[in-house]
């Protein structure tokens, strides 16, 4: 949660300029109604029977255009601000990935892993602020990333859209404004995922089978993807639907990266030279510059490859029973699992002795071969005006080869029973009861370290924003230059559980008013632990360090180089090793010490609402909407470990919290004409604190020299973020597909969370047992106590969205089959990170009953994941702008059989992370273009 919130100056004038730009764009878009008129005229003319024809034939709209039409209808009829994506047909969502479909909607931005969409940000707020529901029930998925720089295993509220195949879903809805009838939470908005139901497809049997094969330009594997759906409807009395989707693929991300930097002071420079670092090849001027210190050297200087083999299985089931005309029962079941075998390979600067992980290494100890017992030679370097070293030429630098292997097992299960009961023509009762569990297990996440001596030229360009590495007079595949180091064993566990029950009643009081009320129960529990067993404790350092790599290593190559990596099977066989978190049977290896993030957090909420929905007229214009209040009462409990030096377990703390409140909501729609709508919303919503902030786990340490005690723990008594949101939008609908919309929104957010530090407080006020420190009592003074707290103040977020879509049927044939969908979003949120200020999407499609194709482009501007006021601080991190281009095509071989072609990431877009206000290169990867060809059959 902290990574998304960091205070910076506001730029309201810039926002006003963007509003003016938006008005200009809106004026430009005003030309489209003329096109709409031409479209309507064309359609009317086409619908007029010609004298020579028989009775008119109905034109059946299918495919992507059908999806747009259905989605537009849901959006238009909604009383809240909503965007929708509808499947083109059974088991045929418009994109291969749900996140990639969502990014086509205004206000939605996504993050990617290996070129595939994973998490979303919505309307200026990061993934932790967007709630995801599956068939009306909140869904929580644990997040996995290959890279530590992206927050590899994040225990938060965000949802990873990679866990489910898109073929399992019939539609996705994004609710951007809030109404009292919706459960509280998801301050950015609510994403609703809906699987198919047997009554969706009419009486009798319906089925579809989709199979695809593909490959990636880097992995060159055979990627398979298959989905099937079968539904039978017994005259809307009873129905059963089952679907299954399976995918298998290999992915890679490869490129250059650093670990940020190490700052070298004058004292550091002089000590390095005293320890043997050779700077004699530098000019006198550069020697003086080096010895003066104040330089920042890149850590790592690394080439990397993150390779994964992924299998994904999804199964859905739905049973519907309508025993009477006024009663419908639906049982939804979903199982999802993703299994990933990942191998990472890295070659980086990694001194045994020296400055950080820079190129500045000095002689190693006696455990290492003779070649390691001489220092590096700094031949040349260049630095910019901020002191960042953008170029180094170093001989005899110590390198590190890392082979990391891991197994990740993500499992998700949900079951929910829903009820719809029309007690009379005026009274409807509905609701659901459900249970779900999500687990994210990493049985092993191990590392083999080897060291090497070689030469390296690292060039980051004059601005430090690019990377090029070369290894003059050194062959990184030469085993004689390497030595073994050790093996590092790790494992991780995360689990989430949700129990939910909702009951609503809707009463139609008269033609204008419908009254709604309901209650909900929601209990969420999350726990986990991280296990680290490093080479020093597990004994592998003593066994392996300095040994030859001959016979236990192999050559790895990617687009950026070749080098030696450790082989697990061969090393395990040679040293009688295996993945373990305990000593071997012979007693080798000590007890694991480093167990972290051990806590369980639970939230139990009871809520209720009342809401009035109206549909009337004002001055002869249709006026509809809703007005409501939602009350909530949440109790939190967190139990966690308190740890001391070297992560030693000192005891367990158990802390309870509580908060409650009432949220008012107003949503209105004024229909100036049946096709011209003005929407206005004024709502209040909340977002519950991040799980790590609420965790009762913490640390308690005593300084050996001063005796001063320092304590940190999470705070389960945190209050939720709250916002007041204003939303104004104008929408114009034309033709069968056409839509123009322009909107502005503002969020006024309070209850931000930051870490507060108190000094000289009694142990009793920390919430941590005094027994965690030997001899301490409740009255013992804690010198420094830190914990997350809510802070006073307001932060405003302003935004603008423009969207347009149209079937260009006014063009002469055959160009009348073209269509376009486009949107642009601007967000001004200077005190919130995790969002791009500008983003836009565009899709151009061409579709006939026989064949069709479309190309989509998605762009998001530079964005920050964290921010610091210090120019050279790695506390500032972010991502450079990116533009992804995808394409898809189909050809109908028969009314039931279709061939498809998909191309993902056509331009092989670079994913570039940076650090510091000067935006120095942190991580830059490419994942290649993926191509898939498929067949789908309906029967």
Short mmCIF file of C-alpha atoms in Angstrom, two decimals, residues 111-402:
data_model
loop_
_atom_site.label_atom_id
_atom_site.label_comp_id
_atom_site.label_asym_id
_atom_site.label_seq_id
_atom_site.Cartn_x
_atom_site.Cartn_y
_atom_site.Cartn_z
CA UNK A 111 0.96 -4.27 -15.78
CA UNK A 112 2.50 -7.13 -17.73
CA UNK A 113 4.66 -10.16 -17.01
CA UNK A 114 6.46 -11.80 -19.91
CA UNK A 115 4.32 -9.69 -22.24
CA UNK A 116 1.02 -10.89 -20.75
CA UNK A 117 -1.39 -8.70 -18.79
CA UNK A 118 -1.53 -9.35 -15.06
CA UNK A 119 -2.87 -6.57 -12.78
CA UNK A 120 -4.95 -3.47 -13.39
CA UNK A 121 -4.96 0.12 -12.18
CA UNK A 122 -8.24 1.98 -12.45
CA UNK A 123 -8.93 5.70 -12.55
CA UNK A 124 -5.73 6.85 -10.91
CA UNK A 125 -5.46 4.21 -8.19
CA UNK A 126 -3.27 1.12 -8.13
CA UNK A 127 -4.22 -2.59 -8.14
CA UNK A 128 -4.84 -2.70 -4.38
CA UNK A 129 -7.72 -0.24 -4.81
CA UNK A 130 -9.68 -2.20 -7.43
CA UNK A 131 -12.02 -4.91 -6.20
CA UNK A 132 -12.67 -7.98 -8.35
CA UNK A 133 -15.84 -10.05 -8.04
CA UNK A 134 -16.57 -13.42 -9.61
CA UNK A 135 -20.28 -14.08 -10.21
CA UNK A 136 -21.06 -11.38 -7.65
CA UNK A 137 -18.69 -12.66 -4.95
CA UNK A 138 -15.41 -10.96 -4.12
CA UNK A 139 -12.39 -12.88 -5.36
CA UNK A 140 -8.84 -12.71 -4.04
CA UNK A 141 -5.84 -14.14 -5.83
CA UNK A 142 -2.25 -14.20 -4.61
CA UNK A 143 0.14 -12.47 -6.97
CA UNK A 144 3.30 -13.88 -8.52
CA UNK A 145 6.03 -12.03 -10.38
CA UNK A 146 9.27 -13.35 -11.74
CA UNK A 147 11.17 -10.27 -10.62
CA UNK A 148 11.96 -8.93 -7.17
CA UNK A 149 11.91 -5.41 -8.63
CA UNK A 150 8.19 -5.82 -9.30
CA UNK A 151 7.41 -7.09 -5.80
CA UNK A 152 7.75 -10.79 -6.48
CA UNK A 153 5.30 -12.18 -3.94
CA UNK A 154 2.96 -9.46 -2.81
CA UNK A 155 0.47 -10.21 -0.06
CA UNK A 156 -2.16 -7.62 -0.84
CA UNK A 157 -5.75 -7.20 -2.05
CA UNK A 158 -4.89 -7.06 -5.74
CA UNK A 159 -6.05 -9.72 -8.18
CA UNK A 160 -3.86 -11.44 -10.75
CA UNK A 161 -5.90 -11.88 -13.94
CA UNK A 162 -3.46 -14.49 -15.22
CA UNK A 163 -4.99 -17.17 -13.00
CA UNK A 164 -8.05 -17.66 -15.25
CA UNK A 165 -8.32 -18.31 -18.98
CA UNK A 166 -10.48 -15.74 -20.76
CA UNK A 167 -12.51 -18.47 -22.53
CA UNK A 168 -14.23 -19.28 -19.21
CA UNK A 169 -16.06 -15.93 -19.08
CA UNK A 170 -19.11 -14.56 -20.83
CA UNK A 171 -18.67 -10.91 -19.84
CA UNK A 172 -16.68 -8.50 -17.69
CA UNK A 173 -18.13 -5.34 -16.17
CA UNK A 174 -16.20 -2.41 -14.70
CA UNK A 175 -18.30 -0.34 -12.28
CA UNK A 176 -16.62 3.04 -12.02
CA UNK A 177 -19.15 4.71 -9.75
CA UNK A 178 -20.48 3.25 -6.54
CA UNK A 179 -24.03 2.53 -5.39
CA UNK A 180 -25.27 1.51 -1.94
CA UNK A 181 -26.50 -1.87 -3.21
CA UNK A 182 -22.87 -2.85 -3.90
CA UNK A 183 -20.68 -4.08 -1.04
CA UNK A 184 -18.39 -1.36 0.24
CA UNK A 185 -14.73 -1.38 -0.83
CA UNK A 186 -12.80 -1.09 -4.07
CA UNK A 187 -12.38 2.68 -3.99
CA UNK A 188 -11.13 2.78 -7.59
CA UNK A 189 -14.00 0.62 -8.85
CA UNK A 190 -15.31 -2.92 -9.06
CA UNK A 191 -14.49 -5.39 -11.82
CA UNK A 192 -17.16 -8.06 -12.19
CA UNK A 193 -16.28 -11.37 -13.88
CA UNK A 194 -19.18 -13.55 -15.04
CA UNK A 195 -19.04 -17.14 -16.22
CA UNK A 196 -21.69 -18.64 -18.52
CA UNK A 197 -25.01 -20.05 -17.29
CA UNK A 198 -27.11 -22.77 -18.99
CA UNK A 199 -30.16 -20.49 -19.23
CA UNK A 200 -28.02 -17.99 -21.19
CA UNK A 201 -28.10 -20.26 -24.24
CA UNK A 202 -31.74 -21.25 -24.61
CA UNK A 203 -33.40 -24.71 -24.59
CA UNK A 204 -31.53 -27.79 -25.73
CA UNK A 205 -27.83 -28.45 -25.97
CA UNK A 206 -25.13 -25.97 -26.95
CA UNK A 207 -21.42 -26.62 -27.12
CA UNK A 208 -18.20 -25.10 -28.32
CA UNK A 209 -14.65 -26.35 -28.65
CA UNK A 210 -11.65 -24.08 -29.17
CA UNK A 211 -8.09 -25.24 -29.80
CA UNK A 212 -5.01 -23.11 -30.45
CA UNK A 213 -1.33 -23.71 -31.11
CA UNK A 214 1.35 -21.07 -31.06
CA UNK A 215 4.94 -20.13 -30.41
CA UNK A 216 7.07 -17.23 -29.23
CA UNK A 217 9.99 -15.76 -31.15
CA UNK A 218 12.34 -16.29 -28.18
CA UNK A 219 11.15 -19.58 -26.67
CA UNK A 220 10.26 -21.27 -29.96
CA UNK A 221 8.14 -23.76 -28.00
CA UNK A 222 4.80 -25.24 -29.03
CA UNK A 223 2.19 -23.42 -26.99
CA UNK A 224 -1.13 -25.20 -26.68
CA UNK A 225 -4.44 -23.78 -25.56
CA UNK A 226 -7.77 -25.65 -25.51
CA UNK A 227 -11.18 -24.75 -24.16
CA UNK A 228 -14.51 -26.49 -24.26
CA UNK A 229 -18.00 -25.60 -23.10
CA UNK A 230 -21.13 -27.75 -22.96
CA UNK A 231 -24.55 -26.59 -21.85
CA UNK A 232 -27.94 -28.28 -21.72
CA UNK A 233 -31.14 -26.43 -20.92
CA UNK A 234 -34.29 -28.40 -20.14
CA UNK A 235 -36.85 -25.77 -21.22
CA UNK A 236 -35.62 -23.28 -18.60
CA UNK A 237 -36.65 -25.67 -15.84
CA UNK A 238 -33.23 -27.15 -15.19
CA UNK A 239 -29.88 -26.55 -16.81
CA UNK A 240 -26.28 -27.63 -16.50
CA UNK A 241 -23.16 -26.04 -17.94
CA UNK A 242 -19.56 -27.14 -17.70
CA UNK A 243 -16.47 -25.59 -19.22
CA UNK A 244 -12.79 -26.34 -19.11
CA UNK A 245 -9.75 -24.44 -20.34
CA UNK A 246 -6.17 -25.67 -20.41
CA UNK A 247 -3.05 -23.86 -21.58
CA UNK A 248 0.62 -24.71 -21.65
CA UNK A 249 3.31 -22.29 -22.67
CA UNK A 250 6.87 -21.21 -22.17
CA UNK A 251 7.78 -17.59 -21.53
CA UNK A 252 10.96 -15.62 -21.26
CA UNK A 253 11.97 -12.13 -20.27
CA UNK A 254 15.55 -11.19 -20.98
CA UNK A 255 17.66 -8.07 -20.92
CA UNK A 256 19.92 -5.84 -18.81
CA UNK A 257 19.44 -4.66 -15.24
CA UNK A 258 21.08 -3.28 -12.13
CA UNK A 259 20.43 -3.53 -8.38
CA UNK A 260 20.24 0.29 -8.26
CA UNK A 261 23.60 1.64 -7.00
CA UNK A 262 26.25 1.87 -4.29
CA UNK A 263 27.39 5.32 -3.19
CA UNK A 264 31.16 5.66 -2.79
CA UNK A 265 32.49 8.22 -0.32
CA UNK A 266 36.06 9.51 -0.26
CA UNK A 267 36.75 7.16 2.66
CA UNK A 268 35.36 4.23 0.63
CA UNK A 269 37.57 5.13 -2.35
CA UNK A 270 40.71 5.40 -0.28
CA UNK A 271 39.95 2.09 1.49
CA UNK A 272 39.40 0.32 -1.83
CA UNK A 273 42.78 1.53 -3.11
CA UNK A 274 44.41 0.57 0.17
CA UNK A 275 42.91 -2.92 -0.20
CA UNK A 276 44.47 -3.29 -3.65
CA UNK A 277 42.07 -1.79 -6.23
CA UNK A 278 44.30 -0.68 -9.10
CA UNK A 279 43.49 2.79 -10.49
CA UNK A 280 46.89 3.43 -12.06
CA UNK A 281 45.51 3.22 -15.61
CA UNK A 282 43.30 6.27 -14.95
CA UNK A 283 44.43 9.74 -15.88
CA UNK A 284 45.60 11.93 -13.02
CA UNK A 285 42.38 13.94 -13.29
CA UNK A 286 40.20 10.85 -13.03
CA UNK A 287 42.26 9.41 -10.19
CA UNK A 288 41.61 12.61 -8.26
CA UNK A 289 37.92 12.49 -9.14
CA UNK A 290 37.72 8.88 -7.97
CA UNK A 291 39.53 9.50 -4.67
CA UNK A 292 37.34 12.53 -3.93
CA UNK A 293 34.33 10.22 -3.65
CA UNK A 294 30.74 11.32 -4.14
CA UNK A 295 30.27 8.84 -7.01
CA UNK A 296 27.41 6.39 -7.53
CA UNK A 297 28.38 3.06 -9.13
CA UNK A 298 25.79 0.74 -10.64
CA UNK A 299 25.24 -2.46 -8.68
CA UNK A 300 24.82 -5.72 -10.56
CA UNK A 301 25.65 -4.71 -14.14
CA UNK A 302 23.66 -7.81 -14.95
CA UNK A 303 22.37 -9.68 -17.98
CA UNK A 304 19.39 -11.85 -17.13
CA UNK A 305 16.84 -14.31 -18.39
CA UNK A 306 13.63 -15.25 -16.57
CA UNK A 307 12.38 -18.47 -18.20
CA UNK A 308 9.16 -20.20 -17.21
CA UNK A 309 7.08 -23.21 -18.16
CA UNK A 310 3.48 -22.56 -17.21
CA UNK A 311 0.41 -24.79 -17.13
CA UNK A 312 -3.01 -23.30 -16.44
CA UNK A 313 -6.23 -25.24 -15.86
CA UNK A 314 -9.64 -23.74 -15.28
CA UNK A 315 -12.93 -25.58 -14.72
CA UNK A 316 -16.35 -24.03 -14.24
CA UNK A 317 -19.70 -25.58 -13.51
CA UNK A 318 -23.14 -24.01 -13.26
CA UNK A 319 -26.44 -25.64 -12.34
CA UNK A 320 -29.70 -23.71 -12.65
CA UNK A 321 -33.07 -24.87 -11.36
CA UNK A 322 -36.33 -23.06 -11.76
CA UNK A 323 -38.87 -25.17 -9.82
CA UNK A 324 -41.54 -22.50 -10.32
CA UNK A 325 -41.83 -19.57 -12.67
CA UNK A 326 -40.93 -17.13 -9.92
CA UNK A 327 -37.98 -18.96 -8.31
CA UNK A 328 -34.48 -19.47 -9.75
CA UNK A 329 -31.58 -21.19 -7.98
CA UNK A 330 -28.04 -21.09 -9.44
CA UNK A 331 -25.01 -23.00 -8.19
CA UNK A 332 -21.68 -21.71 -9.55
CA UNK A 333 -18.43 -23.61 -9.09
CA UNK A 334 -14.98 -22.64 -10.30
CA UNK A 335 -11.57 -24.22 -9.94
CA UNK A 336 -8.44 -22.56 -11.23
CA UNK A 337 -4.81 -23.56 -10.98
CA UNK A 338 -1.58 -22.23 -12.38
CA UNK A 339 1.65 -24.18 -12.04
CA UNK A 340 4.88 -22.46 -13.00
CA UNK A 341 8.34 -23.98 -13.18
CA UNK A 342 10.73 -21.06 -13.46
CA UNK A 343 14.48 -20.96 -14.10
CA UNK A 344 16.32 -17.66 -13.84
CA UNK A 345 19.85 -17.16 -15.11
CA UNK A 346 21.95 -14.11 -14.26
CA UNK A 347 25.52 -12.94 -14.82
CA UNK A 348 26.38 -9.95 -12.64
CA UNK A 349 29.18 -8.15 -10.89
CA UNK A 350 29.34 -9.64 -7.39
CA UNK A 351 32.51 -8.82 -5.42
CA UNK A 352 33.52 -11.18 -2.63
CA UNK A 353 35.29 -8.14 -1.19
CA UNK A 354 34.76 -4.64 -2.50
CA UNK A 355 32.08 -1.99 -2.89
CA UNK A 356 28.54 -3.41 -2.88
CA UNK A 357 27.79 -5.32 -6.06
CA UNK A 358 29.77 -2.94 -8.25
CA UNK A 359 32.71 -3.57 -10.57
CA UNK A 360 35.07 -2.41 -7.79
CA UNK A 361 36.23 -5.73 -6.31
CA UNK A 362 39.30 -6.44 -4.23
CA UNK A 363 41.14 -9.65 -3.36
CA UNK A 364 39.11 -12.55 -1.98
CA UNK A 365 40.03 -14.77 0.94
CA UNK A 366 41.99 -18.02 0.97
CA UNK A 367 38.94 -20.21 0.37
CA UNK A 368 39.01 -19.07 -3.24
CA UNK A 369 41.33 -20.11 -6.10
CA UNK A 370 44.46 -18.04 -6.74
CA UNK A 371 42.83 -16.13 -9.62
CA UNK A 372 40.37 -14.60 -7.16
CA UNK A 373 43.10 -13.33 -4.84
CA UNK A 374 43.96 -10.27 -6.89
CA UNK A 375 42.04 -7.03 -7.15
CA UNK A 376 40.26 -5.46 -10.08
CA UNK A 377 41.87 -2.87 -12.35
CA UNK A 378 39.77 0.21 -13.07
CA UNK A 379 40.88 1.24 -16.57
CA UNK A 380 38.38 4.04 -17.19
CA UNK A 381 35.06 5.51 -16.05
CA UNK A 382 32.66 8.33 -16.90
CA UNK A 383 30.23 10.11 -14.57
CA UNK A 384 27.40 12.57 -15.17
CA UNK A 385 26.75 15.85 -13.36
CA UNK A 386 24.96 14.03 -10.52
CA UNK A 387 27.96 11.79 -9.90
CA UNK A 388 26.36 8.67 -11.40
CA UNK A 389 28.97 6.53 -13.15
CA UNK A 390 27.55 5.80 -16.59
CA UNK A 391 30.57 3.92 -17.99
CA UNK A 392 33.18 1.60 -16.48
CA UNK A 393 36.00 -0.39 -18.05
CA UNK A 394 37.32 -2.86 -15.47
CA UNK A 395 39.68 -5.82 -15.71
CA UNK A 396 39.72 -8.79 -13.35
CA UNK A 397 36.34 -7.92 -11.83
CA UNK A 398 34.59 -10.55 -9.72
CA UNK A 399 31.40 -11.79 -11.36
CA UNK A 400 28.58 -13.92 -10.03
CA UNK A 401 26.54 -16.51 -11.91
CA UNK A 402 23.15 -17.24 -10.36
#
